[in-house]
Amino acid sequence: MPRPNRFYDLRRIGPVQVGSYNDGRGRTKHTASCTAPGCRFSVEKWDRSAADLAARTHRCSA
């Protein structure tokens, strides 16, 4: 069973939370995910600036 992701450098931009983690191959990935109930927005990017941009431009549909 794979181990769960351990997020670090968490930042909140509106309802979206952005965090970084190391995948199983030692690469750093960045995830932006909306925390509003009913919104299923989530994106995984290779660089932090792209994840921050996705969080800033997200418009919640819930």
JSON list of N, CA and C in Angstrom, two decimals:
[
{"chain": "A", "resi": 1, "resn": "MET", "atom": "N", "xyz": [0.85, -1.17, 0.00]},
{"chain": "A", "resi": 1, "resn": "MET", "atom": "CA", "xyz": [0.00, 0.00, 0.00]},
{"chain": "A", "resi": 1, "resn": "MET", "atom": "C", "xyz": [0.90, 1.24, 0.00]},
{"chain": "A", "resi": 2, "resn": "PRO", "atom": "N", "xyz": [0.62, 2.23, -0.88]},
{"chain": "A", "resi": 2, "resn": "PRO", "atom": "CA", "xyz": [1.46, 3.43, -0.93]},
{"chain": "A", "resi": 2, "resn": "PRO", "atom": "C", "xyz": [1.25, 4.29, 0.31]},
{"chain": "A", "resi": 3, "resn": "ARG", "atom": "N", "xyz": [2.31, 5.00, 0.67]},
{"chain": "A", "resi": 3, "resn": "ARG", "atom": "CA", "xyz": [2.20, 5.88, 1.83]},
{"chain": "A", "resi": 3, "resn": "ARG", "atom": "C", "xyz": [1.46, 7.16, 1.45]},
{"chain": "A", "resi": 4, "resn": "PRO", "atom": "N", "xyz": [0.77, 7.79, 2.38]},
{"chain": "A", "resi": 4, "resn": "PRO", "atom": "CA", "xyz": [0.06, 9.02, 2.06]},
{"chain": "A", "resi": 4, "resn": "PRO", "atom": "C", "xyz": [1.03, 10.18, 1.83]},
{"chain": "A", "resi": 5, "resn": "ASN", "atom": "N", "xyz": [0.59, 11.18, 1.07]},
{"chain": "A", "resi": 5, "resn": "ASN", "atom": "CA", "xyz": [1.42, 12.35, 0.81]},
{"chain": "A", "resi": 5, "resn": "ASN", "atom": "C", "xyz": [1.56, 13.17, 2.08]},
{"chain": "A", "resi": 6, "resn": "ARG", "atom": "N", "xyz": [2.77, 13.66, 2.34]},
{"chain": "A", "resi": 6, "resn": "ARG", "atom": "CA", "xyz": [3.01, 14.56, 3.47]},
{"chain": "A", "resi": 6, "resn": "ARG", "atom": "C", "xyz": [3.26, 15.94, 2.91]},
{"chain": "A", "resi": 7, "resn": "PHE", "atom": "N", "xyz": [2.28, 16.79, 3.06]},
{"chain": "A", "resi": 7, "resn": "PHE", "atom": "CA", "xyz": [2.35, 18.13, 2.50]},
{"chain": "A", "resi": 7, "resn": "PHE", "atom": "C", "xyz": [3.13, 19.06, 3.41]},
{"chain": "A", "resi": 8, "resn": "TYR", "atom": "N", "xyz": [3.88, 19.96, 2.81]},
{"chain": "A", "resi": 8, "resn": "TYR", "atom": "CA", "xyz": [4.61, 21.00, 3.53]},
{"chain": "A", "resi": 8, "resn": "TYR", "atom": "C", "xyz": [4.44, 22.30, 2.77]},
{"chain": "A", "resi": 9, "resn": "ASP", "atom": "N", "xyz": [4.84, 23.39, 3.37]},
{"chain": "A", "resi": 9, "resn": "ASP", "atom": "CA", "xyz": [4.73, 24.73, 2.76]},
{"chain": "A", "resi": 9, "resn": "ASP", "atom": "C", "xyz": [3.29, 24.99, 2.31]},
{"chain": "A", "resi": 10, "resn": "LEU", "atom": "N", "xyz": [2.35, 24.77, 3.23]},
{"chain": "A", "resi": 10, "resn": "LEU", "atom": "CA", "xyz": [0.94, 24.98, 2.92]},
{"chain": "A", "resi": 10, "resn": "LEU", "atom": "C", "xyz": [0.62, 26.47, 2.91]},
{"chain": "A", "resi": 11, "resn": "ARG", "atom": "N", "xyz": [-0.19, 26.86, 1.96]},
{"chain": "A", "resi": 11, "resn": "ARG", "atom": "CA", "xyz": [-0.61, 28.25, 1.84]},
{"chain": "A", "resi": 11, "resn": "ARG", "atom": "C", "xyz": [-2.08, 28.25, 1.42]},
{"chain": "A", "resi": 12, "resn": "ARG", "atom": "N", "xyz": [-2.83, 29.22, 1.92]},
{"chain": "A", "resi": 12, "resn": "ARG", "atom": "CA", "xyz": [-4.24, 29.31, 1.59]},
{"chain": "A", "resi": 12, "resn": "ARG", "atom": "C", "xyz": [-4.49, 30.58, 0.79]},
{"chain": "A", "resi": 13, "resn": "ILE", "atom": "N", "xyz": [-5.14, 30.45, -0.36]},
{"chain": "A", "resi": 13, "resn": "ILE", "atom": "CA", "xyz": [-5.51, 31.57, -1.22]},
{"chain": "A", "resi": 13, "resn": "ILE", "atom": "C", "xyz": [-7.01, 31.50, -1.40]},
{"chain": "A", "resi": 14, "resn": "GLY", "atom": "N", "xyz": [-7.75, 32.29, -0.64]},
{"chain": "A", "resi": 14, "resn": "GLY", "atom": "CA", "xyz": [-9.20, 32.20, -0.65]},
{"chain": "A", "resi": 14, "resn": "GLY", "atom": "C", "xyz": [-9.62, 30.84, -0.13]},
{"chain": "A", "resi": 15, "resn": "PRO", "atom": "N", "xyz": [-10.53, 30.15, -0.85]},
{"chain": "A", "resi": 15, "resn": "PRO", "atom": "CA", "xyz": [-10.94, 28.81, -0.41]},
{"chain": "A", "resi": 15, "resn": "PRO", "atom": "C", "xyz": [-9.99, 27.70, -0.86]},
{"chain": "A", "resi": 16, "resn": "VAL", "atom": "N", "xyz": [-8.96, 28.06, -1.61]},
{"chain": "A", "resi": 16, "resn": "VAL", "atom": "CA", "xyz": [-8.05, 27.06, -2.19]},
{"chain": "A", "resi": 16, "resn": "VAL", "atom": "C", "xyz": [-6.80, 26.93, -1.32]},
{"chain": "A", "resi": 17, "resn": "GLN", "atom": "N", "xyz": [-6.42, 25.70, -1.04]},
{"chain": "A", "resi": 17, "resn": "GLN", "atom": "CA", "xyz": [-5.21, 25.44, -0.28]},
{"chain": "A", "resi": 17, "resn": "GLN", "atom": "C", "xyz": [-4.16, 24.86, -1.21]},
{"chain": "A", "resi": 18, "resn": "VAL", "atom": "N", "xyz": [-2.94, 25.42, -1.14]},
{"chain": "A", "resi": 18, "resn": "VAL", "atom": "CA", "xyz": [-1.84, 25.01, -2.00]},
{"chain": "A", "resi": 18, "resn": "VAL", "atom": "C", "xyz": [-0.77, 24.39, -1.12]},
{"chain": "A", "resi": 19, "resn": "GLY", "atom": "N", "xyz": [-0.25, 23.23, -1.52]},
{"chain": "A", "resi": 19, "resn": "GLY", "atom": "CA", "xyz": [0.79, 22.56, -0.74]},
{"chain": "A", "resi": 19, "resn": "GLY", "atom": "C", "xyz": [1.76, 21.82, -1.64]},
{"chain": "A", "resi": 20, "resn": "SER", "atom": "N", "xyz": [2.95, 21.57, -1.12]},
{"chain": "A", "resi": 20, "resn": "SER", "atom": "CA", "xyz": [3.99, 20.85, -1.85]},
{"chain": "A", "resi": 20, "resn": "SER", "atom": "C", "xyz": [4.21, 19.50, -1.19]},
{"chain": "A", "resi": 21, "resn": "TYR", "atom": "N", "xyz": [4.64, 18.53, -1.99]},
{"chain": "A", "resi": 21, "resn": "TYR", "atom": "CA", "xyz": [4.96, 17.21, -1.45]},
{"chain": "A", "resi": 21, "resn": "TYR", "atom": "C", "xyz": [5.97, 16.52, -2.37]},
{"chain": "A", "resi": 22, "resn": "ASN", "atom": "N", "xyz": [6.62, 15.50, -1.87]},
{"chain": "A", "resi": 22, "resn": "ASN", "atom": "CA", "xyz": [7.54, 14.69, -2.66]},
{"chain": "A", "resi": 22, "resn": "ASN", "atom": "C", "xyz": [6.83, 13.40, -3.05]},
{"chain": "A", "resi": 23, "resn": "ASP", "atom": "N", "xyz": [6.85, 13.10, -4.34]},
{"chain": "A", "resi": 23, "resn": "ASP", "atom": "CA", "xyz": [6.20, 11.87, -4.78]},
{"chain": "A", "resi": 23, "resn": "ASP", "atom": "C", "xyz": [7.11, 10.67, -4.50]},
{"chain": "A", "resi": 24, "resn": "GLY", "atom": "N", "xyz": [6.69, 9.50, -4.85]},
{"chain": "A", "resi": 24, "resn": "GLY", "atom": "CA", "xyz": [7.43, 8.29, -4.55]},
{"chain": "A", "resi": 24, "resn": "GLY", "atom": "C", "xyz": [8.78, 8.18, -5.24]},
{"chain": "A", "resi": 25, "resn": "ARG", "atom": "N", "xyz": [9.03, 9.00, -6.26]},
{"chain": "A", "resi": 25, "resn": "ARG", "atom": "CA", "xyz": [10.28, 8.97, -6.99]},
{"chain": "A", "resi": 25, "resn": "ARG", "atom": "C", "xyz": [11.22, 10.10, -6.59]},
{"chain": "A", "resi": 26, "resn": "GLY", "atom": "N", "xyz": [10.88, 10.83, -5.52]},
{"chain": "A", "resi": 26, "resn": "GLY", "atom": "CA", "xyz": [11.74, 11.89, -5.03]},
{"chain": "A", "resi": 26, "resn": "GLY", "atom": "C", "xyz": [11.57, 13.23, -5.69]},
{"chain": "A", "resi": 27, "resn": "ARG", "atom": "N", "xyz": [10.59, 13.37, -6.59]},
{"chain": "A", "resi": 27, "resn": "ARG", "atom": "CA", "xyz": [10.34, 14.65, -7.26]},
{"chain": "A", "resi": 27, "resn": "ARG", "atom": "C", "xyz": [9.39, 15.48, -6.42]},
{"chain": "A", "resi": 28, "resn": "THR", "atom": "N", "xyz": [9.52, 16.78, -6.49]},
{"chain": "A", "resi": 28, "resn": "THR", "atom": "CA", "xyz": [8.63, 17.69, -5.76]},
{"chain": "A", "resi": 28, "resn": "THR", "atom": "C", "xyz": [7.47, 18.06, -6.67]},
{"chain": "A", "resi": 29, "resn": "LYS", "atom": "N", "xyz": [6.26, 17.92, -6.16]},
{"chain": "A", "resi": 29, "resn": "LYS", "atom": "CA", "xyz": [5.05, 18.31, -6.88]},
{"chain": "A", "resi": 29, "resn": "LYS", "atom": "C", "xyz": [4.25, 19.27, -6.01]},
{"chain": "A", "resi": 30, "resn": "HIS", "atom": "N", "xyz": [3.36, 20.02, -6.65]},
{"chain": "A", "resi": 30, "resn": "HIS", "atom": "CA", "xyz": [2.58, 21.04, -5.96]},
{"chain": "A", "resi": 30, "resn": "HIS", "atom": "C", "xyz": [1.10, 20.83, -6.31]},
{"chain": "A", "resi": 31, "resn": "THR", "atom": "N", "xyz": [0.26, 20.90, -5.31]},
{"chain": "A", "resi": 31, "resn": "THR", "atom": "CA", "xyz": [-1.16, 20.66, -5.49]},
{"chain": "A", "resi": 31, "resn": "THR", "atom": "C", "xyz": [-1.97, 21.84, -4.99]},
{"chain": "A", "resi": 32, "resn": "ALA", "atom": "N", "xyz": [-2.98, 22.22, -5.75]},
{"chain": "A", "resi": 32, "resn": "ALA", "atom": "CA", "xyz": [-3.96, 23.24, -5.35]},
{"chain": "A", "resi": 32, "resn": "ALA", "atom": "C", "xyz": [-5.32, 22.55, -5.30]},
{"chain": "A", "resi": 33, "resn": "SER", "atom": "N", "xyz": [-6.02, 22.73, -4.20]},
{"chain": "A", "resi": 33, "resn": "SER", "atom": "CA", "xyz": [-7.30, 22.06, -4.03]},
{"chain": "A", "resi": 33, "resn": "SER", "atom": "C", "xyz": [-8.27, 22.96, -3.28]},
{"chain": "A", "resi": 34, "resn": "CYS", "atom": "N", "xyz": [-9.51, 23.04, -3.78]},
{"chain": "A", "resi": 34, "resn": "CYS", "atom": "CA", "xyz": [-10.53, 23.89, -3.17]},
{"chain": "A", "resi": 34, "resn": "CYS", "atom": "C", "xyz": [-11.13, 23.17, -1.97]},
{"chain": "A", "resi": 35, "resn": "THR", "atom": "N", "xyz": [-11.31, 23.90, -0.87]},
{"chain": "A", "resi": 35, "resn": "THR", "atom": "CA", "xyz": [-11.84, 23.31, 0.36]},
{"chain": "A", "resi": 35, "resn": "THR", "atom": "C", "xyz": [-13.31, 23.62, 0.58]},
{"chain": "A", "resi": 36, "resn": "ALA", "atom": "N", "xyz": [-13.96, 24.30, -0.38]},
{"chain": "A", "resi": 36, "resn": "ALA", "atom": "CA", "xyz": [-15.38, 24.61, -0.25]},
{"chain": "A", "resi": 36, "resn": "ALA", "atom": "C", "xyz": [-16.20, 23.33, -0.40]},
{"chain": "A", "resi": 37, "resn": "PRO", "atom": "N", "xyz": [-17.26, 23.19, 0.38]},
{"chain": "A", "resi": 37, "resn": "PRO", "atom": "CA", "xyz": [-18.09, 21.99, 0.27]},
{"chain": "A", "resi": 37, "resn": "PRO", "atom": "C", "xyz": [-18.74, 21.89, -1.12]},
{"chain": "A", "resi": 38, "resn": "GLY", "atom": "N", "xyz": [-18.66, 20.74, -1.73]},
{"chain": "A", "resi": 38, "resn": "GLY", "atom": "CA", "xyz": [-19.27, 20.51, -3.02]},
{"chain": "A", "resi": 38, "resn": "GLY", "atom": "C", "xyz": [-18.41, 20.88, -4.22]},
{"chain": "A", "resi": 39, "resn": "CYS", "atom": "N", "xyz": [-17.33, 21.59, -4.01]},
{"chain": "A", "resi": 39, "resn": "CYS", "atom": "CA", "xyz": [-16.44, 21.95, -5.12]},
{"chain": "A", "resi": 39, "resn": "CYS", "atom": "C", "xyz": [-15.36, 20.88, -5.24]},
{"chain": "A", "resi": 40, "resn": "ARG", "atom": "N", "xyz": [-15.16, 20.37, -6.43]},
{"chain": "A", "resi": 40, "resn": "ARG", "atom": "CA", "xyz": [-14.23, 19.27, -6.63]},
{"chain": "A", "resi": 40, "resn": "ARG", "atom": "C", "xyz": [-12.97, 19.70, -7.38]},
{"chain": "A", "resi": 41, "resn": "PHE", "atom": "N", "xyz": [-12.60, 21.00, -7.26]},
{"chain": "A", "resi": 41, "resn": "PHE", "atom": "CA", "xyz": [-11.43, 21.52, -7.96]},
{"chain": "A", "resi": 41, "resn": "PHE", "atom": "C", "xyz": [-10.15, 21.02, -7.31]},
{"chain": "A", "resi": 42, "resn": "SER", "atom": "N", "xyz": [-9.27, 20.46, -8.12]},
{"chain": "A", "resi": 42, "resn": "SER", "atom": "CA", "xyz": [-7.97, 20.02, -7.66]},
{"chain": "A", "resi": 42, "resn": "SER", "atom": "C", "xyz": [-7.04, 19.97, -8.87]},
{"chain": "A", "resi": 43, "resn": "VAL", "atom": "N", "xyz": [-5.83, 20.46, -8.69]},
{"chain": "A", "resi": 43, "resn": "VAL", "atom": "CA", "xyz": [-4.86, 20.45, -9.79]},
{"chain": "A", "resi": 43, "resn": "VAL", "atom": "C", "xyz": [-3.47, 20.14, -9.24]},
{"chain": "A", "resi": 44, "resn": "GLU", "atom": "N", "xyz": [-2.70, 19.38, -10.00]},
{"chain": "A", "resi": 44, "resn": "GLU", "atom": "CA", "xyz": [-1.34, 19.02, -9.60]},
{"chain": "A", "resi": 44, "resn": "GLU", "atom": "C", "xyz": [-0.38, 19.58, -10.64]},
{"chain": "A", "resi": 45, "resn": "LYS", "atom": "N", "xyz": [0.61, 20.33, -10.20]},
{"chain": "A", "resi": 45, "resn": "LYS", "atom": "CA", "xyz": [1.56, 20.99, -11.10]},
{"chain": "A", "resi": 45, "resn": "LYS", "atom": "C", "xyz": [2.99, 20.66, -10.72]},
{"chain": "A", "resi": 46, "resn": "TRP", "atom": "N", "xyz": [3.93, 20.90, -11.66]},
{"chain": "A", "resi": 46, "resn": "TRP", "atom": "CA", "xyz": [5.34, 20.65, -11.42]},
{"chain": "A", "resi": 46, "resn": "TRP", "atom": "C", "xyz": [6.02, 21.82, -10.73]},
{"chain": "A", "resi": 47, "resn": "ASP", "atom": "N", "xyz": [5.52, 23.05, -10.91]},
{"chain": "A", "resi": 47, "resn": "ASP", "atom": "CA", "xyz": [6.15, 24.19, -10.24]},
{"chain": "A", "resi": 47, "resn": "ASP", "atom": "C", "xyz": [5.14, 24.95, -9.39]},
{"chain": "A", "resi": 48, "resn": "ARG", "atom": "N", "xyz": [5.64, 25.57, -8.34]},
{"chain": "A", "resi": 48, "resn": "ARG", "atom": "CA", "xyz": [4.80, 26.22, -7.34]},
{"chain": "A", "resi": 48, "resn": "ARG", "atom": "C", "xyz": [4.05, 27.41, -7.92]},
{"chain": "A", "resi": 49, "resn": "SER", "atom": "N", "xyz": [4.69, 28.17, -8.81]},
{"chain": "A", "resi": 49, "resn": "SER", "atom": "CA", "xyz": [4.04, 29.35, -9.37]},
{"chain": "A", "resi": 49, "resn": "SER", "atom": "C", "xyz": [2.80, 28.97, -10.19]},
{"chain": "A", "resi": 50, "resn": "ALA", "atom": "N", "xyz": [2.84, 27.84, -10.88]},
{"chain": "A", "resi": 50, "resn": "ALA", "atom": "CA", "xyz": [1.67, 27.39, -11.64]},
{"chain": "A", "resi": 50, "resn": "ALA", "atom": "C", "xyz": [0.53, 26.98, -10.71]},
{"chain": "A", "resi": 51, "resn": "ALA", "atom": "N", "xyz": [0.85, 26.33, -9.60]},
{"chain": "A", "resi": 51, "resn": "ALA", "atom": "CA", "xyz": [-0.18, 25.95, -8.64]},
{"chain": "A", "resi": 51, "resn": "ALA", "atom": "C", "xyz": [-0.78, 27.20, -7.98]},
{"chain": "A", "resi": 52, "resn": "ASP", "atom": "N", "xyz": [0.05, 28.20, -7.66]},
{"chain": "A", "resi": 52, "resn": "ASP", "atom": "CA", "xyz": [-0.45, 29.45, -7.10]},
{"chain": "A", "resi": 52, "resn": "ASP", "atom": "C", "xyz": [-1.35, 30.18, -8.09]},
{"chain": "A", "resi": 53, "resn": "LEU", "atom": "N", "xyz": [-0.96, 30.20, -9.36]},
{"chain": "A", "resi": 53, "resn": "LEU", "atom": "CA", "xyz": [-1.78, 30.85, -10.38]},
{"chain": "A", "resi": 53, "resn": "LEU", "atom": "C", "xyz": [-3.13, 30.15, -10.52]},
{"chain": "A", "resi": 54, "resn": "ALA", "atom": "N", "xyz": [-3.14, 28.82, -10.50]},
{"chain": "A", "resi": 54, "resn": "ALA", "atom": "CA", "xyz": [-4.39, 28.07, -10.59]},
{"chain": "A", "resi": 54, "resn": "ALA", "atom": "C", "xyz": [-5.28, 28.38, -9.40]},
{"chain": "A", "resi": 55, "resn": "ALA", "atom": "N", "xyz": [-4.69, 28.54, -8.22]},
{"chain": "A", "resi": 55, "resn": "ALA", "atom": "CA", "xyz": [-5.46, 28.86, -7.00]},
{"chain": "A", "resi": 55, "resn": "ALA", "atom": "C", "xyz": [-6.03, 30.28, -7.09]},
{"chain": "A", "resi": 56, "resn": "ARG", "atom": "N", "xyz": [-5.25, 31.21, -7.61]},
{"chain": "A", "resi": 56, "resn": "ARG", "atom": "CA", "xyz": [-5.72, 32.60, -7.69]},
{"chain": "A", "resi": 56, "resn": "ARG", "atom": "C", "xyz": [-6.82, 32.78, -8.72]},
{"chain": "A", "resi": 57, "resn": "THR", "atom": "N", "xyz": [-6.80, 32.01, -9.81]},
{"chain": "A", "resi": 57, "resn": "THR", "atom": "CA", "xyz": [-7.78, 32.18, -10.87]},
{"chain": "A", "resi": 57, "resn": "THR", "atom": "C", "xyz": [-8.99, 31.27, -10.72]},
{"chain": "A", "resi": 58, "resn": "HIS", "atom": "N", "xyz": [-9.01, 30.41, -9.73]},
{"chain": "A", "resi": 58, "resn": "HIS", "atom": "CA", "xyz": [-10.15, 29.48, -9.53]},
{"chain": "A", "resi": 58, "resn": "HIS", "atom": "C", "xyz": [-11.39, 30.25, -9.09]},
{"chain": "A", "resi": 59, "resn": "ARG", "atom": "N", "xyz": [-12.49, 29.95, -9.75]},
{"chain": "A", "resi": 59, "resn": "ARG", "atom": "CA", "xyz": [-13.79, 30.50, -9.37]},
{"chain": "A", "resi": 59, "resn": "ARG", "atom": "C", "xyz": [-14.65, 29.34, -8.96]},
{"chain": "A", "resi": 60, "resn": "CYS", "atom": "N", "xyz": [-15.02, 29.32, -7.70]},
{"chain": "A", "resi": 60, "resn": "CYS", "atom": "CA", "xyz": [-15.74, 28.19, -7.15]},
{"chain": "A", "resi": 60, "resn": "CYS", "atom": "C", "xyz": [-17.15, 28.08, -7.74]},
{"chain": "A", "resi": 61, "resn": "SER", "atom": "N", "xyz": [-17.51, 26.87, -8.18]},
{"chain": "A", "resi": 61, "resn": "SER", "atom": "CA", "xyz": [-18.82, 26.65, -8.80]},
{"chain": "A", "resi": 61, "resn": "SER", "atom": "C", "xyz": [-19.84, 26.10, -7.80]},
{"chain": "A", "resi": 62, "resn": "ALA", "atom": "N", "xyz": [-19.43, 25.85, -6.59]},
{"chain": "A", "resi": 62, "resn": "ALA", "atom": "CA", "xyz": [-20.34, 25.28, -5.59]},
{"chain": "A", "resi": 62, "resn": "ALA", "atom": "C", "xyz": [-21.14, 26.33, -4.87]}
]
